[in-house]
Amino acid sequence: MKTTLANWGNYPPVATTATSFADTETLRHTFETANELIIRGNGRCYGDSSLSDRCVVSSLKFDKIVAFDTQNGILTCQAGVTLADVLDVIVPKGWFLPVTPGTKFITVGGAVASDVHGKNHHVEGSFGQHVLWMDVFTGRGEIVRCSPAEHADLFAATCGGMGLTGAILTVCFRLKKIQTAYIRQRQVKARNLQEIIALFEQYKHATYSMAWIDCLKSGDGFGRSIMMSGEHAAADQLAGVPADKHLQLPPKMKLTVPFHFPEFVLNNLSVRAFNFLYYHKNYRRVMDSTVPYDGFFYPLDAIHHWNRMYGRSGFVQYQFVLPPAASERGLTDILQRIGKKGWGSFLAVLKLFGKQESLISFPMEGYTLALDFPVRKGLFEFLDELDRVVLDYGGRLYLTKDARMKPEVFKAGYPRLQEFLDIVRTYNPEGKFASLQSKRLLAGL
């Protein structure tokens, strides 16, 4: 019996056979009986990378923490454990995730398959760079332990490989030491794009940094932004917080969007009004505060099902990265095209990546911008136009957010693609692990 699944963007929905596994024997049975399958975690990737019209296998029941070395900060867990569950265990013991994206509701397996990045990529890299080893159930039907030193080709192709080498089973990774569950946050307003890029350079020493951009503002305020930088607060920096509360978990948020908004709610006027209010909520140019980590890292997680604001047709998150020398010109070009189109985004997040040598992972040195666009008539043609601009400036798109990229854009953006495919064909020779995205992007390669 088929069911309809979609990931966080609610686009595309697909009718598929859905199943799950809580042990490797069940996974092996599914592997041996299905013609084609893909593993899915918590469905928080945006597009079709964990979807298949044949068989989607949930890892959410494979969710045990196997070991936690509280002295050295080493965690070993099954792939279906979410980052939220990991935080609940490690924060009270004085540890934190080495890298976290903007939501904690992804699985550890998903974090590896996407090789996720966070606000600290410029100093601490991507998630995969903190993985010590992992076990992978490959497309050859065998369980292989891999690390940067053992079966290094499988390790490299699995970090950021979108599940095409096989099912990630168990992951062992390093944590980072913290003294408190709070972040010392600084917010700085930038009047335009040149100023925000100068601020990123000025705050390169900060462990965490990101910026919200008003993507519809024109004239002297083109690219006006608010940059947020942060550091984990030390114990002696928490005035007024009792010592026994320093590592207390933040309260669980209970707000939710109960239904899909009508699609007319999101329009040029409402986005401009939101952007005006958001920019001017900061009444001083520089504002310092100390906040619980949830509000700093996961502001959107405070509202469950916020993706329903984009209506039943869903939305596409468009994230690209441009190399440093071309970033300002490329960002200007793309923001001007968005402004001219009048299709602004509530969410427009700019981050700085540091250097990264990897096989298929998204991050490379430069600036990355993420934008949300509701699915509507003419959107994909417009994004095709933006794709050409990204390639012209030497950039590429994020597979985890992708739902519509064309094969030639993918091929041009990832120079080590053929090397990646050779490894995938070694460990997944019959192509049993395949997704809608892989079939779309790898056709003919």
CSV table of C-alpha atoms in Angstrom, one decimal:
chain,number,residue,atom,x,y,z
A,1,MET,CA,0.0,0.0,0.0
A,2,LYS,CA,1.4,3.4,-1.0
A,3,THR,CA,1.4,6.5,1.1
A,4,THR,CA,2.2,10.1,0.1
A,5,LEU,CA,5.4,11.7,1.6
A,6,ALA,CA,7.1,15.0,1.2
A,7,ASN,CA,10.0,16.6,3.0
A,8,TRP,CA,10.1,20.0,4.8
A,9,GLY,CA,9.5,22.1,1.7
A,10,ASN,CA,6.3,20.1,1.0
A,11,TYR,CA,7.5,19.9,-2.5
A,12,PRO,CA,7.5,17.5,-4.3
A,13,PRO,CA,4.9,15.1,-2.7
A,14,VAL,CA,5.4,11.5,-3.9
A,15,ALA,CA,3.4,8.3,-3.6
A,16,THR,CA,5.7,5.6,-2.3
A,17,THR,CA,6.0,2.4,-0.2
A,18,ALA,CA,7.1,3.6,3.3
A,19,THR,CA,8.7,1.3,5.8
A,20,SER,CA,11.2,1.5,8.7
A,21,PHE,CA,13.8,-0.5,10.6
A,22,ALA,CA,14.8,-0.8,14.2
A,23,ASP,CA,17.5,-3.4,13.7
A,24,THR,CA,19.9,-4.4,10.9
A,25,GLU,CA,18.1,-7.7,10.2
A,26,THR,CA,14.9,-5.8,9.2
A,27,LEU,CA,16.9,-3.4,7.1
A,28,ARG,CA,18.6,-6.3,5.4
A,29,HIS,CA,15.2,-7.9,4.6
A,30,THR,CA,14.0,-4.7,3.1
A,31,PHE,CA,17.2,-4.3,1.1
A,32,GLU,CA,16.9,-7.8,-0.3
A,33,THR,CA,13.2,-7.5,-1.2
A,34,ALA,CA,13.0,-3.9,-2.6
A,35,ASN,CA,14.1,-3.2,-6.1
A,36,GLU,CA,15.2,0.3,-5.0
A,37,LEU,CA,15.2,2.2,-1.8
A,38,ILE,CA,16.4,5.3,0.0
A,39,ILE,CA,16.9,6.0,3.7
A,40,ARG,CA,14.9,8.9,5.3
A,41,GLY,CA,15.5,10.5,8.7
A,42,ASN,CA,13.2,13.1,10.0
A,43,GLY,CA,12.2,14.5,6.7
A,44,ARG,CA,13.9,17.9,7.3
A,45,CYS,CA,15.8,18.1,4.1
A,46,TYR,CA,13.8,20.4,1.9
A,47,GLY,CA,13.4,18.7,-1.5
A,48,ASP,CA,13.6,15.2,-2.9
A,49,SER,CA,16.9,13.8,-1.7
A,50,SER,CA,15.4,11.4,0.7
A,51,LEU,CA,12.3,10.5,-1.4
A,52,SER,CA,11.7,7.7,-3.8
A,53,ASP,CA,8.6,6.6,-5.7
A,54,ARG,CA,9.7,2.9,-5.0
A,55,CYS,CA,10.5,2.5,-1.3
A,56,VAL,CA,11.4,5.0,1.5
A,57,VAL,CA,12.9,3.5,4.6
A,58,SER,CA,12.7,5.5,7.8
A,59,SER,CA,15.6,5.4,10.3
A,60,LEU,CA,13.7,7.0,13.1
A,61,LYS,CA,13.3,3.7,15.0
A,62,PHE,CA,17.0,3.1,14.8
A,63,ASP,CA,17.6,5.6,17.6
A,64,LYS,CA,19.7,4.4,20.4
A,65,ILE,CA,22.7,6.2,22.0
A,66,VAL,CA,25.3,3.5,22.1
A,67,ALA,CA,28.0,5.2,24.2
A,68,PHE,CA,28.9,8.6,25.7
A,69,ASP,CA,32.4,9.2,26.9
A,70,THR,CA,31.7,12.2,29.2
A,71,GLN,CA,35.4,12.7,30.0
A,72,ASN,CA,36.5,13.1,26.4
A,73,GLY,CA,33.3,14.2,24.7
A,74,ILE,CA,32.9,11.3,22.3
A,75,LEU,CA,29.3,10.2,21.4
A,76,THR,CA,28.4,7.0,19.6
A,77,CYS,CA,24.7,6.7,18.4
A,78,GLN,CA,22.5,5.1,15.9
A,79,ALA,CA,21.7,7.1,12.8
A,80,GLY,CA,18.0,7.8,13.7
A,81,VAL,CA,18.8,9.8,16.8
A,82,THR,CA,17.9,13.4,16.3
A,83,LEU,CA,20.2,16.3,17.3
A,84,ALA,CA,17.5,17.4,19.7
A,85,ASP,CA,17.7,14.1,21.5
A,86,VAL,CA,21.5,14.3,21.5
A,87,LEU,CA,21.4,17.9,23.0
A,88,ASP,CA,19.1,16.7,25.8
A,89,VAL,CA,21.8,14.2,26.8
A,90,ILE,CA,25.0,16.1,26.3
A,91,VAL,CA,24.2,19.7,27.4
A,92,PRO,CA,23.6,18.8,31.1
A,93,LYS,CA,27.0,17.0,31.1
A,94,GLY,CA,28.8,20.2,29.7
A,95,TRP,CA,29.1,19.2,26.0
A,96,PHE,CA,27.7,20.6,22.8
A,97,LEU,CA,27.4,19.6,19.1
A,98,PRO,CA,30.5,20.5,17.2
A,99,VAL,CA,28.4,21.7,14.3
A,100,THR,CA,24.7,22.2,14.0
A,101,PRO,CA,22.4,23.5,11.3
A,102,GLY,CA,19.5,25.9,11.9
A,103,THR,CA,17.2,23.1,13.1
A,104,LYS,CA,17.9,20.5,15.8
A,105,PHE,CA,15.1,18.2,14.4
A,106,ILE,CA,17.3,16.4,12.0
A,107,THR,CA,18.9,12.9,12.6
A,108,VAL,CA,22.6,12.2,13.1
A,109,GLY,CA,22.5,10.1,9.9
A,110,GLY,CA,21.0,13.0,8.0
A,111,ALA,CA,23.7,15.3,9.4
A,112,VAL,CA,26.3,13.0,7.9
A,113,ALA,CA,24.5,12.4,4.6
A,114,SER,CA,24.2,16.1,4.1
A,115,ASP,CA,27.5,17.0,5.8
A,116,VAL,CA,25.6,19.9,7.4
A,117,HIS,CA,27.3,23.2,8.2
A,118,GLY,CA,26.4,25.8,10.8
A,119,LYS,CA,27.2,29.3,11.9
A,120,ASN,CA,30.8,28.2,12.7
A,121,HIS,CA,32.0,26.7,9.4
A,122,HIS,CA,34.6,29.5,8.9
A,123,VAL,CA,36.4,28.2,12.1
A,124,GLU,CA,35.2,24.7,12.8
A,125,GLY,CA,34.2,23.2,9.4
A,126,SER,CA,31.3,20.8,8.6
A,127,PHE,CA,29.7,18.0,10.7
A,128,GLY,CA,31.6,15.3,8.8
A,129,GLN,CA,35.0,16.7,9.9
A,130,HIS,CA,34.1,15.8,13.5
A,131,VAL,CA,33.1,12.2,12.7
A,132,LEU,CA,35.6,9.6,14.0
A,133,TRP,CA,34.1,6.6,12.3
A,134,MET,CA,30.7,5.2,11.1
A,135,ASP,CA,29.2,1.9,10.1
A,136,VAL,CA,27.5,1.9,6.7
A,137,PHE,CA,25.2,-0.8,5.3
A,138,THR,CA,26.3,-0.6,1.7
A,139,GLY,CA,24.6,-1.3,-1.6
A,140,ARG,CA,26.6,-4.6,-1.6
A,141,GLY,CA,24.6,-5.8,1.4
A,142,GLU,CA,27.6,-5.7,3.8
A,143,ILE,CA,28.2,-3.5,6.9
A,144,VAL,CA,31.5,-1.6,6.5
A,145,ARG,CA,33.2,0.5,9.2
A,146,CYS,CA,34.8,3.6,7.7
A,147,SER,CA,36.7,6.6,8.9
A,148,PRO,CA,39.2,9.1,7.5
A,149,ALA,CA,41.8,6.3,7.7
A,150,GLU,CA,39.8,3.1,7.2
A,151,HIS,CA,37.8,2.6,3.9
A,152,ALA,CA,38.5,6.3,3.5
A,153,ASP,CA,36.9,6.4,0.0
A,154,LEU,CA,33.6,5.2,1.5
A,155,PHE,CA,33.9,7.7,4.3
A,156,ALA,CA,34.5,10.6,1.9
A,157,ALA,CA,31.6,9.6,-0.4
A,158,THR,CA,29.2,9.1,2.5
A,159,CYS,CA,29.8,12.6,4.1
A,160,GLY,CA,27.6,14.8,1.9
A,161,GLY,CA,26.8,11.8,-0.4
A,162,MET,CA,23.0,12.0,0.2
A,163,GLY,CA,22.6,8.4,1.1
A,164,LEU,CA,23.8,6.9,-2.2
A,165,THR,CA,26.6,4.7,-0.8
A,166,GLY,CA,24.1,3.0,1.5
A,167,ALA,CA,22.4,3.3,4.9
A,168,ILE,CA,24.4,5.0,7.7
A,169,LEU,CA,23.9,2.9,10.8
A,170,THR,CA,26.1,4.0,13.7
A,171,VAL,CA,28.1,7.3,14.0
A,172,CYS,CA,30.9,8.1,16.4
A,173,PHE,CA,31.7,11.8,16.7
A,174,ARG,CA,33.5,14.4,18.8
A,175,LEU,CA,31.6,17.0,20.9
A,176,LYS,CA,32.8,20.4,22.1
A,177,LYS,CA,33.2,21.4,25.8
A,178,ILE,CA,30.9,24.1,27.2
A,179,GLN,CA,30.6,25.7,30.6
A,180,THR,CA,27.0,26.9,30.2
A,181,ALA,CA,23.9,26.4,28.1
A,182,TYR,CA,24.0,30.1,27.1
A,183,ILE,CA,25.4,32.2,24.2
A,184,ARG,CA,26.8,35.7,24.4
A,185,GLN,CA,25.2,37.2,21.3
A,186,ARG,CA,26.1,40.5,19.5
A,187,GLN,CA,23.8,41.9,16.9
A,188,VAL,CA,25.1,44.6,14.5
A,189,LYS,CA,23.0,46.4,11.9
A,190,ALA,CA,24.6,46.9,8.5
A,191,ARG,CA,23.3,49.7,6.2
A,192,ASN,CA,24.0,47.8,3.0
A,193,LEU,CA,25.7,44.8,1.3
A,194,GLN,CA,29.2,46.3,1.4
A,195,GLU,CA,28.9,47.0,5.1
A,196,ILE,CA,27.6,43.5,6.0
A,197,ILE,CA,30.5,41.9,4.1
A,198,ALA,CA,32.9,44.2,5.9
A,199,LEU,CA,31.4,43.1,9.2
A,200,PHE,CA,31.9,39.4,8.4
A,201,GLU,CA,35.5,40.1,7.8
A,202,GLN,CA,35.7,42.2,11.0
A,203,TYR,CA,34.1,39.3,13.0
A,204,LYS,CA,36.0,36.4,11.5
A,205,HIS,CA,37.4,35.6,14.9
A,206,ALA,CA,33.9,35.0,16.3
A,207,THR,CA,33.0,31.3,16.7
A,208,TYR,CA,29.5,31.8,15.3
A,209,SER,CA,28.3,34.4,12.8
A,210,MET,CA,25.4,34.8,10.4
A,211,ALA,CA,23.3,37.6,9.0
A,212,TRP,CA,19.7,38.2,8.0
A,213,ILE,CA,19.4,40.2,4.8
A,214,ASP,CA,16.5,42.4,3.5
A,215,CYS,CA,16.4,41.0,0.0
A,216,LEU,CA,13.9,43.6,-1.3
A,217,LYS,CA,15.5,46.8,-0.2
A,218,SER,CA,16.8,49.0,-3.0
A,219,GLY,CA,18.8,52.3,-3.2
A,220,ASP,CA,21.3,53.2,-0.5
A,221,GLY,CA,19.9,50.4,1.7
A,222,PHE,CA,20.4,47.7,-0.8
A,223,GLY,CA,21.4,44.6,1.1
A,224,ARG,CA,20.8,46.1,4.6
A,225,SER,CA,21.3,43.4,7.2
A,226,ILE,CA,21.6,42.4,10.8
A,227,MET,CA,24.7,40.3,11.7
A,228,MET,CA,24.6,38.0,14.7
A,229,SER,CA,27.8,36.7,16.2
A,230,GLY,CA,28.0,34.5,19.3
A,231,GLU,CA,30.3,32.7,21.8
A,232,HIS,CA,29.4,30.0,24.4
A,233,ALA,CA,29.1,31.9,27.7
A,234,ALA,CA,31.6,31.0,30.4
A,235,ALA,CA,30.3,30.3,33.9
A,236,ASP,CA,31.6,33.6,35.3
A,237,GLN,CA,29.8,35.5,32.6
A,238,LEU,CA,26.3,34.5,33.8
A,239,ALA,CA,25.4,37.1,36.3
A,240,GLY,CA,22.2,36.3,38.1
A,241,VAL,CA,22.0,32.7,37.0
A,242,PRO,CA,22.5,30.2,39.8
A,243,ALA,CA,25.4,27.8,39.2
A,244,ASP,CA,23.1,24.7,39.3
A,245,LYS,CA,21.2,26.3,36.3
A,246,HIS,CA,24.2,26.9,34.1
A,247,LEU,CA,23.7,23.7,32.1
A,248,GLN,CA,19.9,23.6,32.3
A,249,LEU,CA,18.1,22.7,29.1
A,250,PRO,CA,16.0,25.5,27.6
A,251,PRO,CA,12.2,25.1,28.0
A,252,LYS,CA,10.4,23.2,25.2
A,253,MET,CA,8.5,25.5,22.9
A,254,LYS,CA,4.9,24.7,22.2
A,255,LEU,CA,3.8,27.2,19.5
A,256,THR,CA,2.6,25.6,16.2
A,257,VAL,CA,1.2,26.7,12.9
A,258,PRO,CA,-2.0,24.6,12.9
A,259,PHE,CA,-2.8,24.7,9.2
A,260,HIS,CA,-1.5,25.6,5.8
A,261,PHE,CA,-1.8,29.4,5.2
A,262,PRO,CA,-3.7,30.6,2.2
A,263,GLU,CA,-1.1,31.3,-0.5
A,264,PHE,CA,-2.2,35.0,-1.0
A,265,VAL,CA,-0.8,35.8,2.5
A,266,LEU,CA,2.8,35.7,1.2
A,267,ASN,CA,3.2,38.5,-1.2
A,268,ASN,CA,5.5,41.4,-2.0
A,269,LEU,CA,3.8,43.8,0.5
A,270,SER,CA,3.8,41.3,3.4
A,271,VAL,CA,7.5,40.5,2.9
A,272,ARG,CA,8.4,44.2,2.7
A,273,ALA,CA,6.4,44.9,5.8
A,274,PHE,CA,8.1,42.0,7.7
A,275,ASN,CA,11.6,43.1,6.5
A,276,PHE,CA,11.0,46.7,7.6
A,277,LEU,CA,9.8,45.6,11.1
A,278,TYR,CA,12.6,43.0,11.5
A,279,TYR,CA,15.3,45.5,10.6
A,280,HIS,CA,14.0,48.2,12.8
A,281,LYS,CA,13.4,45.9,15.9
A,282,ASN,CA,17.0,46.6,16.7
A,283,TYR,CA,16.8,50.2,18.0
A,284,ARG,CA,20.6,50.5,18.4
A,285,ARG,CA,23.3,49.7,15.8
A,286,VAL,CA,25.0,47.3,18.2
A,287,MET,CA,23.1,45.2,20.8
A,288,ASP,CA,24.6,42.7,23.2
A,289,SER,CA,22.7,40.0,25.1
A,290,THR,CA,23.1,36.6,26.7
A,291,VAL,CA,20.5,34.1,25.5
A,292,PRO,CA,19.7,30.3,25.9
A,293,TYR,CA,21.3,28.3,23.1
A,294,ASP,CA,17.9,27.4,21.6
A,295,GLY,CA,17.1,31.0,20.6
A,296,PHE,CA,20.5,31.6,19.1
A,297,PHE,CA,20.8,28.4,17.0
A,298,TYR,CA,17.2,27.3,16.4
A,299,PRO,CA,14.9,30.3,16.3
A,300,LEU,CA,12.5,28.7,13.8
A,301,ASP,CA,12.3,25.5,15.8
A,302,ALA,CA,10.3,27.5,18.3
A,303,ILE,CA,7.3,27.3,15.9
A,304,HIS,CA,6.4,23.8,15.0
A,305,HIS,CA,5.2,23.2,11.4
A,306,TRP,CA,6.4,26.7,10.3
A,307,ASN,CA,6.6,25.3,6.8
A,308,ARG,CA,2.8,25.5,6.6
A,309,MET,CA,3.1,29.3,6.2
A,310,TYR,CA,4.0,28.7,2.6
A,311,GLY,CA,0.7,27.0,1.8
A,312,ARG,CA,-0.2,23.7,0.4
A,313,SER,CA,1.9,24.1,-2.8
A,314,GLY,CA,5.0,24.2,-0.6
A,315,PHE,CA,8.2,26.1,-1.1
A,316,VAL,CA,11.8,25.7,-2.3
A,317,GLN,CA,14.8,26.8,-0.3
A,318,TYR,CA,17.5,28.0,-2.6
A,319,GLN,CA,21.0,28.0,-1.1
A,320,PHE,CA,24.1,28.7,-3.1
A,321,VAL,CA,27.8,29.5,-2.3
A,322,LEU,CA,30.1,31.8,-4.2
A,323,PRO,CA,33.9,31.9,-3.9
A,324,PRO,CA,35.3,34.9,-1.9
A,325,ALA,CA,36.6,36.9,-4.9
A,326,ALA,CA,33.2,36.8,-6.6
A,327,SER,CA,30.9,36.9,-3.6
A,328,GLU,CA,30.0,40.6,-3.5
A,329,ARG,CA,29.5,40.9,-7.2
A,330,GLY,CA,27.5,37.6,-7.4
A,331,LEU,CA,25.3,38.5,-4.4
A,332,THR,CA,24.6,41.9,-5.8
A,333,ASP,CA,23.6,40.4,-9.2
A,334,ILE,CA,21.3,37.8,-7.6
A,335,LEU,CA,19.7,40.2,-5.1
A,336,GLN,CA,19.1,42.7,-7.9
A,337,ARG,CA,17.3,40.1,-9.9
A,338,ILE,CA,15.2,39.1,-6.9
A,339,GLY,CA,14.3,42.7,-6.2
A,340,LYS,CA,13.4,43.3,-9.8
A,341,LYS,CA,11.2,40.2,-9.7
A,342,GLY,CA,9.6,41.3,-6.5
A,343,TRP,CA,9.8,37.8,-5.1
A,344,GLY,CA,11.5,38.5,-1.7
A,345,SER,CA,12.0,35.9,1.0
A,346,PHE,CA,11.2,36.1,4.7
A,347,LEU,CA,14.2,34.0,5.3
A,348,ALA,CA,17.4,35.3,3.7
A,349,VAL,CA,20.4,34.1,5.6
A,350,LEU,CA,24.0,34.9,4.8
A,351,LYS,CA,26.9,33.0,6.2
A,352,LEU,CA,30.7,32.8,5.7
A,353,PHE,CA,32.3,29.4,4.9
A,354,GLY,CA,36.0,28.7,5.5
A,355,LYS,CA,38.2,26.5,3.4
A,356,GLN,CA,37.1,22.9,2.9
A,357,GLU,CA,38.5,20.1,0.8
A,358,SER,CA,35.9,17.4,0.3
A,359,LEU,CA,34.6,15.1,-2.3
A,360,ILE,CA,30.9,16.0,-2.6
A,361,SER,CA,30.0,18.2,0.4
A,362,PHE,CA,28.5,21.6,-0.3
A,363,PRO,CA,30.7,24.0,1.6
A,364,MET,CA,33.6,25.7,0.0
A,365,GLU,CA,35.3,29.0,0.9
A,366,GLY,CA,33.1,32.0,0.3
A,367,TYR,CA,29.7,33.4,1.2
A,368,THR,CA,26.5,31.3,1.1
A,369,LEU,CA,23.0,32.7,0.9
A,370,ALA,CA,19.7,30.8,1.7
A,371,LEU,CA,16.4,32.0,0.5
A,372,ASP,CA,12.8,30.6,0.7
A,373,PHE,CA,10.5,30.9,-2.4
A,374,PRO,CA,6.9,29.6,-2.4
A,375,VAL,CA,6.2,27.3,-5.3
A,376,ARG,CA,4.3,29.3,-7.9
A,377,LYS,CA,4.0,29.8,-11.6
A,378,GLY,CA,7.3,30.8,-13.2
A,379,LEU,CA,9.4,30.1,-10.1
A,380,PHE,CA,11.5,27.3,-11.6
A,381,GLU,CA,12.2,29.3,-14.7
A,382,PHE,CA,13.4,32.1,-12.5
A,383,LEU,CA,15.6,29.8,-10.4
A,384,ASP,CA,17.1,28.4,-13.7
A,385,GLU,CA,18.1,32.0,-14.4
A,386,LEU,CA,19.7,32.3,-10.9
A,387,ASP,CA,21.5,28.9,-11.4
A,388,ARG,CA,23.3,30.4,-14.5
A,389,VAL,CA,24.4,33.4,-12.4
A,390,VAL,CA,25.7,31.1,-9.6
A,391,LEU,CA,27.7,29.1,-12.1
A,392,ASP,CA,29.0,32.2,-13.9
A,393,TYR,CA,30.5,33.4,-10.6
A,394,GLY,CA,32.0,30.0,-9.8
A,395,GLY,CA,29.5,28.8,-7.2
A,396,ARG,CA,27.2,25.8,-6.6
A,397,LEU,CA,23.9,24.8,-5.0
A,398,TYR,CA,23.2,22.8,-1.8
A,399,LEU,CA,21.9,19.3,-2.6
A,400,THR,CA,20.0,19.1,0.8
A,401,LYS,CA,17.9,22.1,-0.2
A,402,ASP,CA,17.5,21.1,-3.8
A,403,ALA,CA,14.2,20.0,-5.5
A,404,ARG,CA,14.6,21.1,-9.1
A,405,MET,CA,18.3,21.6,-10.1
A,406,LYS,CA,19.2,20.4,-13.6
A,407,PRO,CA,22.0,17.8,-14.2
A,408,GLU,CA,24.2,20.2,-16.0
A,409,VAL,CA,24.1,22.7,-13.1
A,410,PHE,CA,25.0,19.9,-10.6
A,411,LYS,CA,27.8,18.6,-12.8
A,412,ALA,CA,29.3,22.1,-13.3
A,413,GLY,CA,29.2,23.0,-9.6
A,414,TYR,CA,30.9,19.8,-8.2
A,415,PRO,CA,34.3,19.3,-9.9
A,416,ARG,CA,34.9,15.9,-8.1
A,417,LEU,CA,31.6,14.4,-9.2
A,418,GLN,CA,33.1,11.7,-11.4
A,419,GLU,CA,35.4,10.5,-8.5
A,420,PHE,CA,32.3,10.4,-6.2
A,421,LEU,CA,30.3,8.4,-8.8
A,422,ASP,CA,33.2,5.9,-9.1
A,423,ILE,CA,33.1,5.3,-5.3
A,424,VAL,CA,29.3,5.0,-5.3
A,425,ARG,CA,29.4,2.4,-8.0
A,426,THR,CA,31.9,0.4,-6.0
A,427,TYR,CA,29.8,0.3,-2.9
A,428,ASN,CA,26.3,0.5,-4.5
A,429,PRO,CA,27.0,-1.3,-7.8
A,430,GLU,CA,23.4,-2.0,-8.7
A,431,GLY,CA,22.1,1.4,-7.7
A,432,LYS,CA,19.7,0.0,-5.2
A,433,PHE,CA,20.1,3.1,-3.0
A,434,ALA,CA,18.6,5.8,-5.2
A,435,SER,CA,16.4,8.8,-4.6
A,436,LEU,CA,14.2,11.0,-6.8
A,437,GLN,CA,17.1,13.6,-6.6
A,438,SER,CA,19.8,11.1,-7.7
A,439,LYS,CA,17.7,9.8,-10.6
A,440,ARG,CA,17.1,13.4,-11.7
A,441,LEU,CA,20.6,14.7,-11.4
A,442,LEU,CA,22.6,11.6,-12.4
A,443,ALA,CA,20.7,10.6,-15.5
A,444,GLY,CA,23.1,9.8,-18.2
A,445,LEU,CA,26.2,10.2,-16.0
